[in-house]
Short mmCIF file of the C-alpha atoms (twelve columns), coordinates in Angstrom:
data_MODEL
# 
_entry.id   MODEL 
# 
loop_
_atom_site.group_PDB 
_atom_site.id 
_atom_site.type_symbol 
_atom_site.label_atom_id 
_atom_site.label_alt_id 
_atom_site.label_comp_id 
_atom_site.label_asym_id 
_atom_site.label_seq_id 
_atom_site.Cartn_x 
_atom_site.Cartn_y 
_atom_site.Cartn_z 
_atom_site.pdbx_PDB_model_num 
ATOM 1   C CA . MET A 1   -9.633  -60.130 57.915 1 
ATOM 2   C CA . HIS A 2   -9.417  -63.660 59.231 1 
ATOM 3   C CA . PHE A 3   -6.287  -65.516 60.301 1 
ATOM 4   C CA . LYS A 4   -5.201  -68.463 62.383 1 
ATOM 5   C CA . LEU A 5   -2.958  -67.550 65.291 1 
ATOM 6   C CA . PRO A 6   0.002   -69.765 66.028 1 
ATOM 7   C CA . LYS A 7   -1.116  -72.177 68.774 1 
ATOM 8   C CA . ASP A 8   1.132   -70.737 71.469 1 
ATOM 9   C CA . TYR A 9   -0.147  -67.132 71.147 1 
ATOM 10  C CA . LYS A 10  -2.443  -65.208 73.505 1 
ATOM 11  C CA . GLN A 11  -4.299  -61.924 73.106 1 
ATOM 12  C CA . ILE A 12  -2.868  -59.089 75.217 1 
ATOM 13  C CA . ASN A 13  -4.840  -56.115 73.917 1 
ATOM 14  C CA . SER A 14  -8.173  -55.420 72.300 1 
ATOM 15  C CA . SER A 15  -9.389  -51.854 72.014 1 
ATOM 16  C CA . SER A 16  -11.860 -50.075 69.789 1 
ATOM 17  C CA . LYS A 17  -13.129 -46.559 69.205 1 
ATOM 18  C CA . LYS A 18  -16.517 -45.131 68.288 1 
ATOM 19  C CA . ASP A 19  -15.341 -44.464 64.719 1 
ATOM 20  C CA . GLY A 20  -15.059 -48.233 64.141 1 
ATOM 21  C CA . SER A 21  -11.284 -48.459 64.406 1 
ATOM 22  C CA . PHE A 22  -9.737  -51.181 66.529 1 
ATOM 23  C CA . VAL A 23  -6.472  -52.808 67.551 1 
ATOM 24  C CA . LYS A 24  -5.916  -56.416 68.623 1 
ATOM 25  C CA . GLU A 25  -2.494  -57.612 69.754 1 
ATOM 26  C CA . PHE A 26  -1.180  -61.127 70.340 1 
ATOM 27  C CA . ILE A 27  2.110   -62.495 71.686 1 
ATOM 28  C CA . PRO A 28  3.430   -65.957 72.569 1 
ATOM 29  C CA . LYS A 29  2.047   -67.215 75.883 1 
ATOM 30  C CA . SER A 30  5.590   -67.482 77.222 1 
ATOM 31  C CA . GLU A 31  6.359   -63.789 76.679 1 
ATOM 32  C CA . ASP A 32  5.743   -60.788 78.909 1 
ATOM 33  C CA . PRO A 33  3.284   -58.206 77.476 1 
ATOM 34  C CA . GLN A 34  5.602   -55.411 78.676 1 
ATOM 35  C CA . ASN A 35  8.759   -56.905 77.156 1 
ATOM 36  C CA . TRP A 36  7.736   -59.076 74.190 1 
ATOM 37  C CA . ASN A 37  9.926   -60.350 71.366 1 
ATOM 38  C CA . ASN A 38  7.173   -61.473 68.957 1 
ATOM 39  C CA . MET A 39  3.852   -59.794 68.263 1 
ATOM 40  C CA . ILE A 40  0.971   -60.052 65.840 1 
ATOM 41  C CA . ARG A 41  -1.138  -56.907 65.555 1 
ATOM 42  C CA . TYR A 42  -4.407  -56.505 63.675 1 
ATOM 43  C CA . VAL A 43  -5.536  -52.919 63.131 1 
ATOM 44  C CA . TYR A 44  -8.567  -51.565 61.325 1 
ATOM 45  C CA . GLN A 45  -8.789  -47.867 60.567 1 
ATOM 46  C CA . PRO A 46  -11.674 -46.189 58.757 1 
ATOM 47  C CA . THR A 47  -10.019 -43.908 56.209 1 
ATOM 48  C CA . LYS A 48  -10.279 -42.779 52.613 1 
ATOM 49  C CA . THR A 49  -6.483  -42.560 52.380 1 
ATOM 50  C CA . GLU A 50  -5.003  -44.758 49.651 1 
ATOM 51  C CA . ILE A 51  -3.293  -47.857 50.987 1 
ATOM 52  C CA . TYR A 52  0.166   -46.916 49.632 1 
ATOM 53  C CA . GLU A 53  -0.061  -43.448 51.194 1 
ATOM 54  C CA . GLN A 54  -1.072  -44.965 54.537 1 
ATOM 55  C CA . PHE A 55  1.992   -47.208 54.481 1 
ATOM 56  C CA . LYS A 56  4.269   -44.366 53.339 1 
ATOM 57  C CA . GLU A 57  3.183   -42.213 56.311 1 
ATOM 58  C CA . MET A 58  3.980   -45.079 58.688 1 
ATOM 59  C CA . ALA A 59  7.319   -45.804 56.990 1 
ATOM 60  C CA . ASP A 60  8.289   -42.111 57.188 1 
ATOM 61  C CA . VAL A 61  7.784   -42.176 60.974 1 
ATOM 62  C CA . ILE A 62  9.939   -45.305 61.262 1 
ATOM 63  C CA . GLY A 63  12.627  -43.597 59.192 1 
ATOM 64  C CA . LYS A 64  12.673  -40.610 61.544 1 
ATOM 65  C CA . VAL A 65  12.521  -42.538 64.831 1 
ATOM 66  C CA . CYS A 66  14.847  -45.481 64.243 1 
ATOM 67  C CA . GLU A 67  18.584  -45.772 64.061 1 
ATOM 68  C CA . GLU A 68  19.537  -47.709 60.918 1 
ATOM 69  C CA . PRO A 69  16.039  -47.779 59.290 1 
ATOM 70  C CA . PHE A 70  15.422  -49.982 56.267 1 
ATOM 71  C CA . VAL A 71  12.141  -49.847 54.343 1 
ATOM 72  C CA . PRO A 72  12.165  -51.660 50.988 1 
ATOM 73  C CA . LYS A 73  9.580   -50.768 48.360 1 
ATOM 74  C CA . PRO A 74  6.295   -52.582 49.134 1 
ATOM 75  C CA . PHE A 75  4.502   -54.944 46.787 1 
ATOM 76  C CA . THR A 76  1.039   -53.811 45.718 1 
ATOM 77  C CA . GLY A 77  -1.728  -55.785 44.080 1 
ATOM 78  C CA . LYS A 78  -4.935  -57.581 44.972 1 
ATOM 79  C CA . PHE A 79  -5.804  -59.811 47.931 1 
ATOM 80  C CA . SER A 80  -9.158  -61.587 47.686 1 
ATOM 81  C CA . GLY A 81  -10.118 -59.012 45.064 1 
ATOM 82  C CA . ALA A 82  -9.309  -55.956 47.222 1 
ATOM 83  C CA . GLU A 83  -6.451  -53.461 46.886 1 
ATOM 84  C CA . ALA A 84  -3.560  -54.721 49.003 1 
ATOM 85  C CA . LEU A 85  -0.002  -53.999 49.987 1 
ATOM 86  C CA . ASN A 86  2.625   -56.383 51.359 1 
ATOM 87  C CA . ALA A 87  5.503   -54.543 53.001 1 
ATOM 88  C CA . LEU A 88  8.435   -54.758 55.359 1 
ATOM 89  C CA . THR A 89  10.028  -52.319 57.752 1 
ATOM 90  C CA . ALA A 90  13.212  -52.804 59.690 1 
ATOM 91  C CA . CYS A 91  14.534  -50.698 62.498 1 
ATOM 92  C CA . GLY A 92  18.171  -51.470 63.286 1 
ATOM 93  C CA . LYS A 93  17.819  -50.011 66.770 1 
ATOM 94  C CA . HIS A 94  14.591  -48.645 68.197 1 
ATOM 95  C CA . PRO A 95  15.213  -45.862 70.737 1 
ATOM 96  C CA . ASN A 96  12.485  -47.104 73.114 1 
ATOM 97  C CA . THR A 97  13.720  -50.692 73.366 1 
ATOM 98  C CA . GLN A 98  17.357  -50.437 72.212 1 
ATOM 99  C CA . ARG A 99  16.627  -53.525 70.092 1 
ATOM 100 C CA . GLY A 100 16.225  -54.179 66.403 1 
ATOM 101 C CA . GLU A 101 12.679  -54.629 65.053 1 
ATOM 102 C CA . ILE A 102 11.458  -56.196 61.837 1 
ATOM 103 C CA . SER A 103 7.817   -56.036 60.772 1 
ATOM 104 C CA . GLN A 104 5.933   -57.521 57.861 1 
ATOM 105 C CA . TYR A 105 2.555   -56.051 56.943 1 
ATOM 106 C CA . LEU A 106 -0.357  -57.148 54.859 1 
ATOM 107 C CA . MET A 107 -2.640  -54.158 54.369 1 
ATOM 108 C CA . VAL A 108 -5.994  -54.541 52.616 1 
ATOM 109 C CA . GLN A 109 -8.317  -51.696 51.669 1 
ATOM 110 C CA . ASP A 110 -12.085 -52.115 51.760 1 
ATOM 111 C CA . THR A 111 -14.685 -49.483 50.879 1 
ATOM 112 C CA . ASP A 112 -14.487 -47.897 54.350 1 
ATOM 113 C CA . GLY A 113 -10.888 -48.251 55.480 1 
ATOM 114 C CA . ILE A 114 -7.713  -50.268 55.806 1 
ATOM 115 C CA . HIS A 115 -7.171  -53.606 57.538 1 
ATOM 116 C CA . SER A 116 -3.559  -54.218 58.560 1 
ATOM 117 C CA . VAL A 117 -2.067  -57.419 59.917 1 
ATOM 118 C CA . GLN A 118 1.465   -56.995 61.182 1 
ATOM 119 C CA . LYS A 119 3.988   -59.553 62.438 1 
ATOM 120 C CA . THR A 120 6.875   -58.030 64.390 1 
ATOM 121 C CA . VAL A 121 9.973   -59.508 65.959 1 
ATOM 122 C CA . ARG A 122 12.449  -57.789 68.265 1 
ATOM 123 C CA . ILE A 123 16.023  -58.941 67.914 1 
ATOM 124 C CA . GLU A 124 19.567  -57.787 68.587 1 
ATOM 125 C CA . PRO A 125 20.373  -54.393 67.036 1 
ATOM 126 C CA . PHE A 126 21.683  -54.481 63.457 1 
ATOM 127 C CA . LYS A 127 23.100  -52.125 60.834 1 
ATOM 128 C CA . GLU A 128 21.174  -51.121 57.695 1 
ATOM 129 C CA . LYS A 129 23.679  -53.031 55.516 1 
ATOM 130 C CA . GLU A 130 22.785  -56.223 57.475 1 
ATOM 131 C CA . ALA A 131 19.026  -55.721 57.100 1 
ATOM 132 C CA . ASN A 132 18.458  -57.934 54.037 1 
ATOM 133 C CA . ALA A 133 20.138  -60.945 55.662 1 
ATOM 134 C CA . VAL A 134 18.375  -60.372 59.003 1 
ATOM 135 C CA . ILE A 135 14.989  -59.990 57.290 1 
ATOM 136 C CA . THR A 136 15.483  -63.100 55.147 1 
ATOM 137 C CA . GLU A 137 16.368  -65.188 58.201 1 
ATOM 138 C CA . ASN A 138 13.324  -64.012 60.192 1 
ATOM 139 C CA . LEU A 139 10.792  -64.227 57.349 1 
ATOM 140 C CA . LYS A 140 11.427  -67.951 56.946 1 
ATOM 141 C CA . THR A 141 9.363   -68.606 60.079 1 
ATOM 142 C CA . TRP A 142 6.488   -66.265 59.142 1 
ATOM 143 C CA . ASN A 143 5.196   -67.844 55.933 1 
ATOM 144 C CA . ASP A 144 2.933   -70.345 57.715 1 
ATOM 145 C CA . PHE A 145 1.147   -67.520 59.552 1 
ATOM 146 C CA . PHE A 146 0.707   -65.237 56.529 1 
ATOM 147 C CA . GLN A 147 -0.669  -68.118 54.471 1 
ATOM 148 C CA . THR A 148 -3.623  -68.379 56.903 1 
ATOM 149 C CA . LEU A 149 -4.827  -64.828 56.119 1 
ATOM 150 C CA . LYS A 150 -8.217  -64.517 54.442 1 
ATOM 151 C CA . PHE A 151 -10.186 -61.390 53.554 1 
ATOM 152 C CA . LYS A 152 -13.947 -61.440 53.080 1 
# 
């Protein structure tokens, strides 16, 4: 997966394992890695799990951990010819940060695993009934980033 980071972002984490999995995390240069408000995360995980099942497992955890969880049905289809899923999760109040979190994911499955690019924002806590409006407001600023994604 290839993408163009927003110009004010810096990498704060890059780790990999022997199985080929890795995580790379980026935040705005002005933010503290321990207390960020905006993050881009790229994860690759070798797996034979179907992409929808992988997302469902993740969404189930969010539903159990968060106060006021909101996980709309993801969109599935193709991205550069590969199986893909575009999804959102919203956590009205995360117990670890006491803040609301909204994440958008583009997950793409290749022959060996799943690539996932995630954009997350932490905001003031919100109620599930407010989630659609909060998501709509935050997604307006994310389109430029997601349009830079390429899969080869």
